[in-house]
Short mmCIF file of C-alpha atoms and ligand atoms in Angstrom, two decimals:
data_model
loop_
_atom_site.label_atom_id
_atom_site.label_comp_id
_atom_site.label_asym_id
_atom_site.label_seq_id
_atom_site.Cartn_x
_atom_site.Cartn_y
_atom_site.Cartn_z
CA ILE A 1210 -13.08 -21.72 -5.32
CA ILE A 1211 -12.39 -19.98 -1.95
CA LYS A 1212 -12.57 -22.08 1.45
CA ILE A 1213 -11.41 -21.23 4.86
CA GLN A 1214 -12.24 -22.82 7.77
CA ASP A 1215 -11.39 -21.79 11.65
CA LEU A 1216 -7.95 -19.12 10.06
CA LYS A 1217 -6.44 -17.71 12.61
CA ARG A 1218 -3.72 -15.15 12.79
CA ASP A 1219 -1.45 -13.93 15.21
CA PHE A 1220 1.11 -11.49 14.87
CA THR A 1221 3.97 -11.43 18.05
CA MET A 1222 6.26 -8.65 18.40
CA GLY A 1223 7.89 -9.40 21.70
CA THR A 1224 5.57 -10.38 24.76
CA GLU A 1225 2.80 -8.65 23.07
CA THR A 1226 0.39 -10.40 20.59
CA VAL A 1227 -1.92 -9.02 18.12
CA HIS A 1228 -4.80 -12.10 17.35
CA ALA A 1229 -5.58 -10.44 13.93
CA LEU A 1230 -7.90 -13.41 12.71
CA ARG A 1231 -9.78 -14.97 15.48
CA GLY A 1232 -11.24 -18.10 13.16
CA VAL A 1233 -12.61 -17.09 10.65
CA SER A 1234 -14.42 -19.38 7.77
CA PHE A 1235 -16.87 -19.02 4.85
CA THR A 1236 -17.36 -20.55 1.43
CA ILE A 1237 -16.90 -17.96 -1.69
CA GLU A 1238 -18.38 -20.03 -5.02
CA GLU A 1239 -16.41 -18.98 -7.92
CA GLY A 1240 -18.33 -16.57 -9.82
CA GLU A 1241 -19.55 -14.74 -7.03
CA PHE A 1242 -18.97 -10.82 -5.81
CA VAL A 1243 -18.57 -10.24 -2.06
CA THR A 1244 -17.46 -7.06 -0.30
CA ILE A 1245 -15.75 -7.53 2.92
CA MET A 1246 -16.28 -5.43 5.68
CA GLY A 1247 -15.24 -3.79 9.18
CA SER A 1248 -13.45 -0.97 10.98
CA SER A 1249 -9.90 -0.09 10.66
CA GLY A 1250 -8.47 -2.76 12.53
CA SER A 1251 -9.94 -5.38 12.13
CA GLY A 1252 -8.30 -8.14 10.25
CA LYS A 1253 -9.76 -7.36 6.37
CA SER A 1254 -6.19 -6.70 5.01
CA THR A 1255 -4.59 -9.59 7.03
CA LEU A 1256 -7.75 -11.57 5.71
CA LEU A 1257 -7.16 -10.81 1.99
CA ASN A 1258 -3.28 -11.58 2.61
CA ILE A 1259 -4.11 -14.69 2.97
CA LEU A 1260 -6.43 -14.88 0.45
CA GLY A 1261 -4.39 -13.80 -2.19
CA CYS A 1262 -1.26 -16.65 -0.66
CA LEU A 1263 0.68 -13.54 0.49
CA ASP A 1264 0.44 -14.93 3.86
CA GLN A 1265 0.19 -17.61 5.98
CA PRO A 1266 -1.82 -17.89 8.50
CA THR A 1267 -0.59 -19.25 12.07
CA SER A 1268 -3.74 -22.11 12.10
CA GLY A 1269 -6.55 -23.38 10.34
CA SER A 1270 -7.12 -24.14 6.68
CA TYR A 1271 -7.23 -22.92 2.90
CA GLU A 1272 -8.63 -24.28 0.02
CA LEU A 1273 -8.11 -22.09 -3.61
CA ASP A 1274 -10.14 -24.72 -6.34
CA GLY A 1275 -9.93 -27.63 -4.10
CA VAL A 1276 -6.35 -27.45 -3.24
CA SER A 1277 -4.63 -27.04 0.06
CA VAL A 1278 -2.28 -23.87 -0.26
CA LYS A 1279 -1.10 -25.34 2.77
CA GLU A 1280 0.93 -28.27 0.72
CA LEU A 1281 2.31 -25.62 -1.49
CA ASN A 1282 5.58 -24.97 -2.14
CA LYS A 1283 7.05 -21.63 -3.19
CA ASN A 1284 7.30 -22.13 -6.61
CA GLU A 1285 3.54 -23.14 -6.65
CA LEU A 1286 2.36 -20.25 -4.66
CA ALA A 1287 3.89 -17.92 -7.15
CA THR A 1288 2.38 -19.59 -9.82
CA ILE A 1289 -1.18 -18.72 -8.39
CA ARG A 1290 -0.51 -15.43 -7.39
CA ASN A 1291 0.34 -14.62 -10.40
CA GLU A 1292 -1.71 -16.43 -13.10
CA LYS A 1293 -4.86 -16.40 -11.37
CA ILE A 1294 -5.02 -13.58 -8.91
CA GLY A 1295 -5.31 -10.28 -8.79
CA PHE A 1296 -4.27 -8.04 -6.06
CA ILE A 1297 -4.76 -4.68 -5.17
CA PHE A 1298 -2.95 -3.63 -1.98
CA GLN A 1299 -4.23 -0.94 0.45
CA SER A 1300 -1.33 1.67 -0.45
CA TYR A 1301 -0.78 0.30 -4.60
CA ASN A 1302 2.83 -1.33 -4.03
CA LEU A 1303 3.73 0.62 -7.41
CA LEU A 1304 7.39 0.84 -8.83
CA ALA A 1305 8.40 3.95 -7.75
CA ARG A 1306 10.61 5.35 -10.24
CA THR A 1307 9.16 3.37 -13.51
CA SER A 1308 6.24 4.55 -15.61
CA ALA A 1309 2.45 3.94 -15.93
CA ILE A 1310 2.48 1.08 -18.40
CA GLU A 1311 5.31 -0.03 -17.32
CA ASN A 1312 3.56 -1.19 -14.11
CA VAL A 1313 0.72 -2.27 -15.82
CA GLU A 1314 2.96 -4.71 -17.90
CA LEU A 1315 4.91 -6.04 -15.21
CA PRO A 1316 2.72 -8.95 -14.32
CA LEU A 1317 2.98 -10.29 -18.37
CA LEU A 1318 7.15 -10.18 -18.17
CA TYR A 1319 6.98 -13.62 -16.02
CA ASN A 1320 4.37 -14.86 -18.77
CA SER A 1321 6.48 -16.60 -21.52
CA LYS A 1322 2.91 -17.05 -23.32
CA VAL A 1323 2.52 -13.77 -23.87
CA SER A 1324 4.80 -11.55 -26.79
CA THR A 1325 5.68 -8.07 -26.17
CA GLU A 1326 3.70 -6.19 -28.04
CA GLU A 1327 0.85 -8.13 -26.67
CA ARG A 1328 2.30 -7.50 -23.29
CA ARG A 1329 1.93 -3.68 -24.09
CA GLU A 1330 -1.07 -3.63 -26.35
CA ARG A 1331 -2.92 -5.54 -22.97
CA ALA A 1332 -1.01 -2.66 -20.57
CA ILE A 1333 -2.35 0.23 -22.49
CA LYS A 1334 -6.17 -1.48 -22.23
CA ALA A 1335 -5.49 -2.58 -19.03
CA LEU A 1336 -4.94 2.34 -18.44
CA GLU A 1337 -8.22 2.61 -20.73
CA MET A 1338 -10.33 0.98 -19.17
CA VAL A 1339 -9.95 2.72 -16.00
CA GLY A 1340 -8.93 6.25 -17.67
CA LEU A 1341 -5.34 6.75 -17.39
CA ALA A 1342 -5.03 6.83 -21.59
CA GLU A 1343 -3.42 10.17 -21.12
CA ARG A 1344 -1.73 9.25 -18.20
CA LEU A 1345 0.58 6.34 -19.52
CA HIS A 1346 4.20 7.15 -19.31
CA HIS A 1347 4.10 8.75 -15.84
CA THR A 1348 5.57 7.80 -13.09
CA PRO A 1349 3.99 7.38 -9.48
CA SER A 1350 5.17 11.06 -8.84
CA GLN A 1351 3.41 12.29 -11.66
CA LEU A 1352 0.37 10.71 -11.11
CA SER A 1353 -2.82 11.68 -8.49
CA GLY A 1354 -3.88 9.36 -5.62
CA GLY A 1355 -6.56 8.47 -7.23
CA GLN A 1356 -4.38 7.77 -10.56
CA GLN A 1357 -2.08 5.86 -8.97
CA GLN A 1358 -4.76 4.25 -7.05
CA ARG A 1359 -6.25 3.10 -10.44
CA VAL A 1360 -2.68 1.96 -11.74
CA ALA A 1361 -3.05 -0.78 -8.91
CA ILE A 1362 -6.30 -1.44 -10.58
CA ALA A 1363 -5.86 -1.75 -14.21
CA ARG A 1364 -2.53 -3.70 -13.48
CA SER A 1365 -3.97 -6.46 -11.31
CA LEU A 1366 -6.23 -7.14 -14.75
CA VAL A 1367 -2.92 -7.95 -17.43
CA ASN A 1368 -2.80 -11.31 -16.55
CA ASN A 1369 -6.60 -12.18 -17.25
CA PRO A 1370 -6.71 -13.75 -13.69
CA VAL A 1371 -9.95 -15.80 -12.60
CA MET A 1372 -10.14 -14.02 -9.20
CA ILE A 1373 -9.49 -10.43 -7.80
CA LEU A 1374 -9.05 -9.36 -4.55
CA ALA A 1375 -9.08 -5.94 -4.02
CA ASP A 1376 -8.19 -3.98 -1.28
CA GLU A 1377 -10.23 -0.36 -0.84
CA ALA A 1378 -9.70 -0.39 -4.53
CA THR A 1379 -11.69 3.31 -4.27
CA GLY A 1380 -10.38 4.85 -1.02
CA ASN A 1381 -8.77 7.44 -3.12
CA LEU A 1382 -11.68 8.18 -6.12
CA ASP A 1383 -14.55 10.25 -6.06
CA THR A 1384 -17.57 8.80 -6.19
CA ARG A 1385 -18.76 8.84 -9.72
CA THR A 1386 -15.01 7.73 -10.74
CA SER A 1387 -15.71 4.75 -7.98
CA TYR A 1388 -18.89 3.69 -9.42
CA GLU A 1389 -16.81 3.53 -12.89
CA ILE A 1390 -14.75 1.20 -11.34
CA MET A 1391 -17.52 -0.08 -9.58
CA SER A 1392 -19.24 -1.38 -12.85
CA LEU A 1393 -16.07 -2.27 -14.84
CA PHE A 1394 -15.60 -4.77 -11.85
CA GLN A 1395 -19.36 -5.78 -12.06
CA GLU A 1396 -19.04 -6.37 -16.03
CA LEU A 1397 -15.55 -8.82 -15.37
CA ASN A 1398 -17.76 -10.69 -12.65
CA GLU A 1399 -20.19 -11.32 -15.84
CA LYS A 1400 -17.33 -12.85 -17.66
CA GLY A 1401 -17.72 -15.21 -14.77
CA ILE A 1402 -14.51 -13.32 -12.38
CA THR A 1403 -14.91 -13.73 -8.85
CA ILE A 1404 -14.15 -11.01 -6.87
CA THR A 1405 -13.56 -9.91 -3.21
CA PHE A 1406 -13.92 -6.62 -2.32
CA VAL A 1407 -12.69 -5.00 0.65
CA THR A 1408 -14.44 -1.47 1.05
CA HIS A 1409 -15.56 1.02 3.88
CA GLU A 1410 -18.47 2.59 2.30
CA PRO A 1411 -21.85 0.53 2.24
CA ASP A 1412 -23.22 2.16 -1.19
CA ILE A 1413 -19.85 0.69 -2.94
CA ALA A 1414 -20.42 -2.44 -1.18
CA THR A 1415 -23.78 -2.87 -2.55
CA PHE A 1416 -22.43 -3.84 -6.76
CA SER A 1417 -21.54 -6.80 -4.93
CA SER A 1418 -24.47 -9.65 -3.76
CA ARG A 1419 -22.68 -10.46 -0.57
CA THR A 1420 -21.40 -9.23 2.14
CA ILE A 1421 -18.91 -10.33 5.32
CA VAL A 1422 -18.04 -8.49 8.66
CA LEU A 1423 -15.42 -8.61 10.17
CA LYS A 1424 -15.05 -7.15 13.98
CA ASP A 1425 -12.02 -7.71 15.79
CA GLY A 1426 -10.64 -10.86 13.86
CA ASN A 1427 -14.58 -12.24 13.95
CA ILE A 1428 -17.03 -12.71 11.07
CA LEU A 1429 -19.30 -10.33 12.56
CA LYS A 1430 -22.32 -11.04 10.33
CA ASP A 1431 -22.47 -12.73 6.70
CA TYR A 1432 -25.23 -12.27 4.61
CA LEU A 1433 -26.67 -11.62 0.74
CA ASN A 1434 -26.87 -8.37 -0.17
CA ASP A 1435 -30.65 -8.84 -2.36
CA ASP A 1436 -32.29 -9.31 1.87
CA ILE A 1437 -31.11 -5.62 2.99
CA ILE B 1333 -5.70 33.52 6.97
CA ILE B 1334 -5.14 32.21 3.33
CA LYS B 1335 -6.03 35.06 0.18
CA ILE B 1336 -4.85 32.76 -3.24
CA GLN B 1337 -5.37 35.10 -6.43
CA ASP B 1338 -5.66 33.27 -9.81
CA LEU B 1339 -3.26 30.81 -8.48
CA LYS B 1340 -2.02 28.95 -11.71
CA ARG B 1341 0.46 24.91 -11.87
CA ASP B 1342 1.58 23.37 -14.45
CA PHE B 1343 3.91 20.42 -14.85
CA THR B 1344 6.03 20.46 -17.21
CA MET B 1345 7.71 16.56 -18.42
CA GLY B 1346 9.28 17.49 -21.58
CA THR B 1347 6.75 18.59 -24.30
CA GLU B 1348 4.03 17.73 -22.55
CA THR B 1349 2.25 20.12 -19.74
CA VAL B 1350 -0.68 19.16 -16.74
CA HIS B 1351 -2.21 22.17 -16.27
CA ALA B 1352 -3.08 20.66 -13.08
CA LEU B 1353 -4.37 24.23 -11.32
CA ARG B 1354 -5.66 26.41 -14.29
CA GLY B 1355 -6.33 29.72 -12.40
CA VAL B 1356 -7.80 29.47 -8.68
CA SER B 1357 -8.79 31.74 -6.39
CA PHE B 1358 -10.74 31.96 -2.97
CA THR B 1359 -10.11 33.62 0.62
CA ILE B 1360 -10.63 31.30 3.45
CA GLU B 1361 -10.72 33.08 6.78
CA GLU B 1362 -9.32 32.25 10.25
CA GLY B 1363 -11.50 29.55 12.21
CA GLU B 1364 -13.14 28.77 9.04
CA PHE B 1365 -13.69 24.57 8.32
CA VAL B 1366 -13.43 24.46 4.42
CA THR B 1367 -14.00 21.02 2.23
CA ILE B 1368 -12.37 21.11 -0.30
CA MET B 1369 -14.01 18.49 -3.00
CA GLY B 1370 -13.91 16.77 -6.94
CA SER B 1371 -12.80 14.47 -9.12
CA SER B 1372 -9.36 12.04 -8.88
CA GLY B 1373 -6.87 14.86 -10.56
CA SER B 1374 -8.50 17.72 -10.89
CA GLY B 1375 -5.81 19.41 -8.93
CA LYS B 1376 -6.52 19.16 -4.95
CA SER B 1377 -3.76 17.51 -3.93
CA THR B 1378 -1.00 20.05 -5.54
CA LEU B 1379 -3.78 23.09 -4.70
CA LEU B 1380 -2.96 21.77 -1.01
CA ASN B 1381 1.28 21.04 -1.34
CA ILE B 1382 1.18 24.58 -2.33
CA LEU B 1383 -1.34 25.85 0.92
CA GLY B 1384 0.83 23.86 2.48
CA CYS B 1385 3.91 25.76 1.32
CA LEU B 1386 5.79 21.81 -0.44
CA ASP B 1387 5.15 23.73 -3.75
CA GLN B 1388 5.59 26.94 -5.90
CA PRO B 1389 3.00 28.13 -7.97
CA THR B 1390 3.70 28.90 -11.91
CA SER B 1391 1.78 32.44 -11.44
CA GLY B 1392 -0.62 34.31 -9.29
CA SER B 1393 -0.59 34.92 -5.28
CA TYR B 1394 -0.80 33.08 -2.02
CA GLU B 1395 -1.11 35.61 0.86
CA LEU B 1396 -0.84 33.15 4.03
CA ASP B 1397 -2.09 35.47 7.31
CA GLY B 1398 -1.59 38.43 5.93
CA VAL B 1399 1.77 37.24 3.91
CA SER B 1400 3.05 36.69 0.71
CA VAL B 1401 4.58 33.34 0.35
CA LYS B 1402 6.57 34.39 -3.06
CA GLU B 1403 8.84 35.88 -0.49
CA LEU B 1404 10.04 33.99 1.75
CA ASN B 1405 13.09 32.34 2.32
CA LYS B 1406 13.35 28.64 3.03
CA ASN B 1407 13.81 29.20 6.53
CA GLU B 1408 11.38 30.66 7.42
CA LEU B 1409 9.14 28.86 4.74
CA ALA B 1410 10.40 25.65 7.09
CA THR B 1411 9.76 27.38 9.72
CA ILE B 1412 5.97 28.06 9.01
CA ARG B 1413 5.19 25.09 8.34
CA ASN B 1414 6.49 23.13 11.53
CA GLU B 1415 5.02 25.69 13.41
CA LYS B 1416 1.56 27.31 11.93
CA ILE B 1417 0.65 24.21 9.75
CA GLY B 1418 -0.07 20.85 10.64
CA PHE B 1419 0.02 18.56 6.75
CA ILE B 1420 -2.17 15.35 6.71
CA PHE B 1421 -0.54 13.66 3.18
CA GLN B 1422 -3.11 11.27 1.24
CA SER B 1423 0.17 9.13 1.06
CA TYR B 1424 0.78 9.73 4.69
CA ASN B 1425 4.44 9.78 4.81
CA LEU B 1426 5.56 7.52 7.19
CA LEU B 1427 9.02 6.57 8.24
CA ALA B 1428 9.43 2.93 7.76
CA ARG B 1429 12.06 2.20 10.74
CA THR B 1430 10.63 4.21 13.13
CA SER B 1431 7.59 3.35 15.25
CA ALA B 1432 4.17 5.38 15.09
CA ILE B 1433 5.13 7.33 18.76
CA GLU B 1434 8.20 8.11 17.26
CA ASN B 1435 6.91 9.38 13.66
CA VAL B 1436 4.09 11.52 15.73
CA GLU B 1437 7.05 13.01 17.85
CA LEU B 1438 8.71 13.36 14.57
CA PRO B 1439 7.57 17.37 14.26
CA LEU B 1440 8.10 18.48 17.85
CA LEU B 1441 12.21 17.20 17.54
CA TYR B 1442 13.15 20.28 15.87
CA ASN B 1443 10.80 22.71 18.26
CA SER B 1444 14.06 23.61 20.97
CA LYS B 1445 10.92 24.35 23.39
CA VAL B 1446 9.57 21.20 24.27
CA SER B 1447 11.49 18.77 26.76
CA THR B 1448 12.03 15.79 25.29
CA GLU B 1449 9.67 14.40 28.59
CA GLU B 1450 6.44 16.80 27.18
CA ARG B 1451 7.18 15.85 23.10
CA ARG B 1452 6.84 11.97 24.56
CA GLU B 1453 3.34 13.04 26.61
CA ARG B 1454 2.01 15.42 24.06
CA ALA B 1455 2.47 12.74 21.00
CA ILE B 1456 1.11 9.76 23.40
CA LYS B 1457 -2.22 12.65 23.79
CA ALA B 1458 -2.15 12.69 20.01
CA LEU B 1459 -2.44 8.87 19.12
CA GLU B 1460 -4.53 8.48 22.15
CA MET B 1461 -7.20 11.10 20.17
CA VAL B 1462 -7.13 8.99 16.70
CA GLY B 1463 -7.93 5.94 19.10
CA LEU B 1464 -4.08 4.55 18.82
CA ALA B 1465 -3.09 4.63 22.21
CA GLU B 1466 -2.41 -0.04 21.64
CA ARG B 1467 -0.63 1.02 18.92
CA LEU B 1468 2.21 3.01 19.91
CA HIS B 1469 5.22 0.83 19.56
CA HIS B 1470 3.98 -0.27 16.27
CA THR B 1471 6.27 0.22 12.94
CA PRO B 1472 3.65 0.85 9.84
CA SER B 1473 4.80 -2.02 8.39
CA GLN B 1474 2.76 -3.46 12.20
CA LEU B 1475 -0.25 -1.03 11.36
CA SER B 1476 -2.58 -1.45 9.57
CA GLY B 1477 -4.22 1.25 6.90
CA GLY B 1478 -6.50 2.89 8.64
CA GLN B 1479 -4.02 2.72 11.58
CA GLN B 1480 -1.17 4.40 9.52
CA GLN B 1481 -3.73 6.76 8.57
CA ARG B 1482 -4.30 7.94 12.00
CA VAL B 1483 -0.34 8.21 13.09
CA ALA B 1484 -0.47 10.39 9.89
CA ILE B 1485 -2.96 12.98 11.17
CA ALA B 1486 -2.00 12.54 15.51
CA ARG B 1487 1.08 13.52 13.94
CA SER B 1488 0.39 17.06 12.95
CA LEU B 1489 -1.41 18.22 15.32
CA VAL B 1490 1.46 17.76 17.65
CA ASN B 1491 2.83 21.06 17.51
CA ASN B 1492 -0.23 22.61 18.22
CA PRO B 1493 -1.20 24.29 14.56
CA VAL B 1494 -3.31 27.52 14.02
CA MET B 1495 -3.79 25.47 10.05
CA ILE B 1496 -4.39 22.12 9.20
CA LEU B 1497 -4.77 20.72 5.68
CA ALA B 1498 -5.74 17.10 5.37
CA ASP B 1499 -5.57 15.53 2.17
CA GLU B 1500 -8.41 12.50 2.28
CA ALA B 1501 -7.31 12.54 5.94
CA THR B 1502 -10.24 9.19 6.40
CA GLY B 1503 -9.91 7.94 2.66
CA ASN B 1504 -9.08 4.70 4.66
CA LEU B 1505 -11.00 4.60 7.49
CA ASP B 1506 -14.18 2.98 8.39
CA THR B 1507 -17.79 5.03 8.79
CA ARG B 1508 -17.34 5.09 13.01
CA THR B 1509 -14.14 6.00 12.78
CA SER B 1510 -14.24 8.50 9.99
CA TYR B 1511 -17.01 10.12 12.20
CA GLU B 1512 -14.80 10.11 15.36
CA ILE B 1513 -12.43 11.34 13.72
CA MET B 1514 -14.78 14.64 12.45
CA SER B 1515 -15.97 15.16 15.44
CA LEU B 1516 -11.51 15.73 16.42
CA PHE B 1517 -11.74 18.14 13.85
CA GLN B 1518 -14.43 19.59 14.99
CA GLU B 1519 -13.40 20.22 18.14
CA LEU B 1520 -10.01 21.96 16.25
CA ASN B 1521 -11.94 23.67 14.81
CA GLU B 1522 -14.03 24.85 17.48
CA LYS B 1523 -10.44 26.09 19.37
CA GLY B 1524 -10.11 28.55 16.66
CA ILE B 1525 -7.93 26.01 14.08
CA THR B 1526 -8.53 26.83 10.56
CA ILE B 1527 -9.47 23.27 9.50
CA THR B 1528 -9.42 23.02 4.70
CA PHE B 1529 -10.16 19.04 4.50
CA VAL B 1530 -10.00 17.17 1.13
CA THR B 1531 -12.30 14.93 0.73
CA HIS B 1532 -14.79 12.88 -1.58
CA GLU B 1533 -16.76 11.39 0.69
CA PRO B 1534 -20.10 14.09 0.22
CA ASP B 1535 -21.48 12.68 4.32
CA ILE B 1536 -17.85 14.40 5.14
CA ALA B 1537 -18.24 17.23 3.76
CA THR B 1538 -21.12 17.76 5.98
CA PHE B 1539 -18.59 18.48 8.89
CA SER B 1540 -17.30 22.06 7.46
CA SER B 1541 -18.56 25.04 7.05
CA ARG B 1542 -17.90 25.80 3.93
CA THR B 1543 -17.09 23.54 0.03
CA ILE B 1544 -14.71 23.90 -3.13
CA VAL B 1545 -15.53 22.29 -5.35
CA LEU B 1546 -12.01 21.89 -7.96
CA LYS B 1547 -12.83 20.67 -11.85
CA ASP B 1548 -10.25 19.89 -13.68
CA GLY B 1549 -8.11 22.70 -12.16
CA ASN B 1550 -11.54 26.18 -11.70
CA ILE B 1551 -13.05 26.44 -9.40
CA LEU B 1552 -16.77 24.78 -10.11
CA LYS B 1553 -18.52 25.39 -7.50
CA ASP B 1554 -17.94 27.69 -4.24
CA TYR B 1555 -20.62 27.45 -1.63
CA LEU B 1556 -21.44 28.04 2.27
CA ASN B 1557 -22.89 24.33 3.47
CA ASP B 1558 -26.08 26.18 4.75
CA ASP B 1559 -27.60 26.28 1.72
CA ILE B 1560 -28.02 22.34 0.70
N1 ATP C 870 4.88 16.05 -10.94
C1 ATP C 870 3.25 15.12 -11.46
N2 ATP C 870 4.14 15.87 -12.74
C2 ATP C 870 2.88 15.83 -13.92
N3 ATP C 870 1.65 15.76 -13.41
C3 ATP C 870 1.26 15.83 -12.44
C4 ATP C 870 2.49 15.29 -10.88
N4 ATP C 870 1.68 15.96 -9.73
C5 ATP C 870 0.09 15.98 -10.71
N5 ATP C 870 -0.29 15.61 -11.60
C6 ATP C 870 -0.85 15.93 -12.53
O1 ATP C 870 -2.02 16.84 -12.00
C7 ATP C 870 -3.88 16.45 -12.17
C8 ATP C 870 -3.81 17.07 -10.75
O2 ATP C 870 -2.91 16.39 -9.72
P1 ATP C 870 -3.90 15.98 -8.19
O3 ATP C 870 -2.47 15.51 -7.28
O4 ATP C 870 -3.79 17.48 -7.92
O5 ATP C 870 -5.03 15.44 -8.48
P2 ATP C 870 -6.34 15.38 -7.36
O6 ATP C 870 -7.40 16.06 -7.29
O7 ATP C 870 -5.26 15.14 -5.88
O8 ATP C 870 -6.82 13.67 -7.53
P3 ATP C 870 -7.00 12.77 -6.76
O9 ATP C 870 -8.44 12.56 -5.69
O10 ATP C 870 -7.03 11.47 -6.91
O11 ATP C 870 -6.13 12.71 -6.08
C9 ATP C 870 -3.63 14.97 -12.32
O12 ATP C 870 -4.09 14.74 -13.72
C10 ATP C 870 -1.81 14.22 -12.33
O13 ATP C 870 -1.85 13.75 -13.51
N1 ATP C 871 2.79 -7.33 10.97
C1 ATP C 871 1.88 -6.97 11.74
N2 ATP C 871 2.83 -7.21 13.48
C2 ATP C 871 1.99 -6.74 14.17
N3 ATP C 871 0.41 -6.77 14.14
C3 ATP C 871 0.15 -5.96 12.90
C4 ATP C 871 0.52 -6.26 11.69
N4 ATP C 871 -0.34 -6.29 10.83
C5 ATP C 871 -1.50 -6.09 11.03
N5 ATP C 871 -1.73 -6.03 12.64
C6 ATP C 871 -2.29 -5.23 12.95
O1 ATP C 871 -3.97 -6.76 13.51
C7 ATP C 871 -4.83 -5.12 13.02
C8 ATP C 871 -5.64 -6.70 12.05
O2 ATP C 871 -5.19 -5.34 10.87
P1 ATP C 871 -5.11 -5.20 8.99
O3 ATP C 871 -4.22 -4.82 8.26
O4 ATP C 871 -5.76 -6.60 9.04
O5 ATP C 871 -7.01 -4.29 9.81
P2 ATP C 871 -8.16 -3.29 8.66
O6 ATP C 871 -9.05 -4.20 8.61
O7 ATP C 871 -6.77 -4.04 7.15
O8 ATP C 871 -7.42 -2.22 8.89
P3 ATP C 871 -8.24 -0.91 7.84
O9 ATP C 871 -9.90 -0.69 7.67
O10 ATP C 871 -7.27 0.19 9.09
O11 ATP C 871 -6.91 -0.94 6.65
C9 ATP C 871 -4.38 -4.59 13.24
O12 ATP C 871 -4.95 -3.73 14.46
C10 ATP C 871 -2.84 -4.39 13.30
O13 ATP C 871 -2.40 -3.49 14.04
MG1 MG C 872 -6.44 -2.36 5.88
MG1 MG C 873 -5.45 14.19 -4.79
#
């Protein structure tokens, strides 16, 4: 479902250039559950943003579900992001003045096939799945860090995406809550959803079937987790 | 240096009241290195915000360095926050339009005893200590999540505080970088700085000498780490 070939991404600021990705290649099959690890600054978020069609590479190719992403126009990219991909940002990107339930409903506002009642039901169900049934009407500043993170997770699920891209989705959660979220992701994966999960924590990586390790914008290792 | 007695903090939103802290009491001696753990929503940030003089309890007492914090006026609180306490926020609270070095210099702007040159030197040194010597002029959006977190850490150090309050300061860092940051905190602790560190990760807690566990706004356990 994902095929990247020699992906490069440079950030140029005046005279300085940061080579965030220096030629990354891999293929992810539909239904896989892959973990991406690597040290702070190794390029994980940059890679995930390209996979999520939020950013374009400087060079190299990205095929999503057989379609070359470079060929798509802005509207087609927006539709893919909204309907096919559930993205969980490292910094959540919640709307500050809206409640948890409204934040989670947001992706459904653009979906004309979903009625107002169904939108509310789906949002409530997603928040229940992450343990936030009692925080529906709190705004982000009225939520703990880990609760905000879980609102971001719930929001990524409401459009029934075929692929979830999660950037550190358990970074602010205690061990037990993290394991509950990872079990939820395993359940979604068993239903066929492809999951690409960035994490720093080795024991979180064990919930997936394969691990890709980045170092300074390159792939250091790419191995199946059963091999450990 | 810290003495809290029966601390309570309620958040009231309309008809709903959240009892974030339900009567918390402990004493932290000068020079201790304490870890606070607990599940998402158990009250850790609420507690830390009160200890950092950023929030007032609903009831109960807080003595900082022998002074009852309730008796202090706004200016005295601001001075304590700026000069005595280094606070690392769970969501960093960096200024979006300013570079890493300017963000780190910020607490020194209010310090009339520090010249412009010394301010710049201290900021550079703090950023070097967290491994960001090559990112001085990047703004937060030009930094990775873990790099932003480290800018927040560096900023907490520049005023040479007597006490550091860190809310999940390694949540977005890979294992090796986290251990480097924890060693840095151990070094600062050996110089006499009192450290109170909120974390979810048990192996990060082992860098401290004592662990306090919160559950639903109450203290569940309070033990010395050598006892484990
Ligand atoms: N301003 C607020 N208004 C209403 N409720 C709040 C507010 N701030 C926090 N809460 C609630 O108080 C409880 C404790 O929040 P707190 O941020 O202290 O948790 P925490 O232990 O830091 O969690 P985490 O590990 O997820 O960061 C949570 O259930 C949260 O929803
Ligand atoms: N917009 C930008 N402009 C300049 N440099 C950038 C920009 N975005 C990222 N970088 C740099 O590119 C490198 C990779 O960043 P990226 O966010 O992908 O790292 P990461 O692996 O996600 O790190 P972390 O684990 O800390 O979140 C970092 O060194 C960062 O400073
Ligand atoms: Mg990142
Ligand atoms: Mg918190």
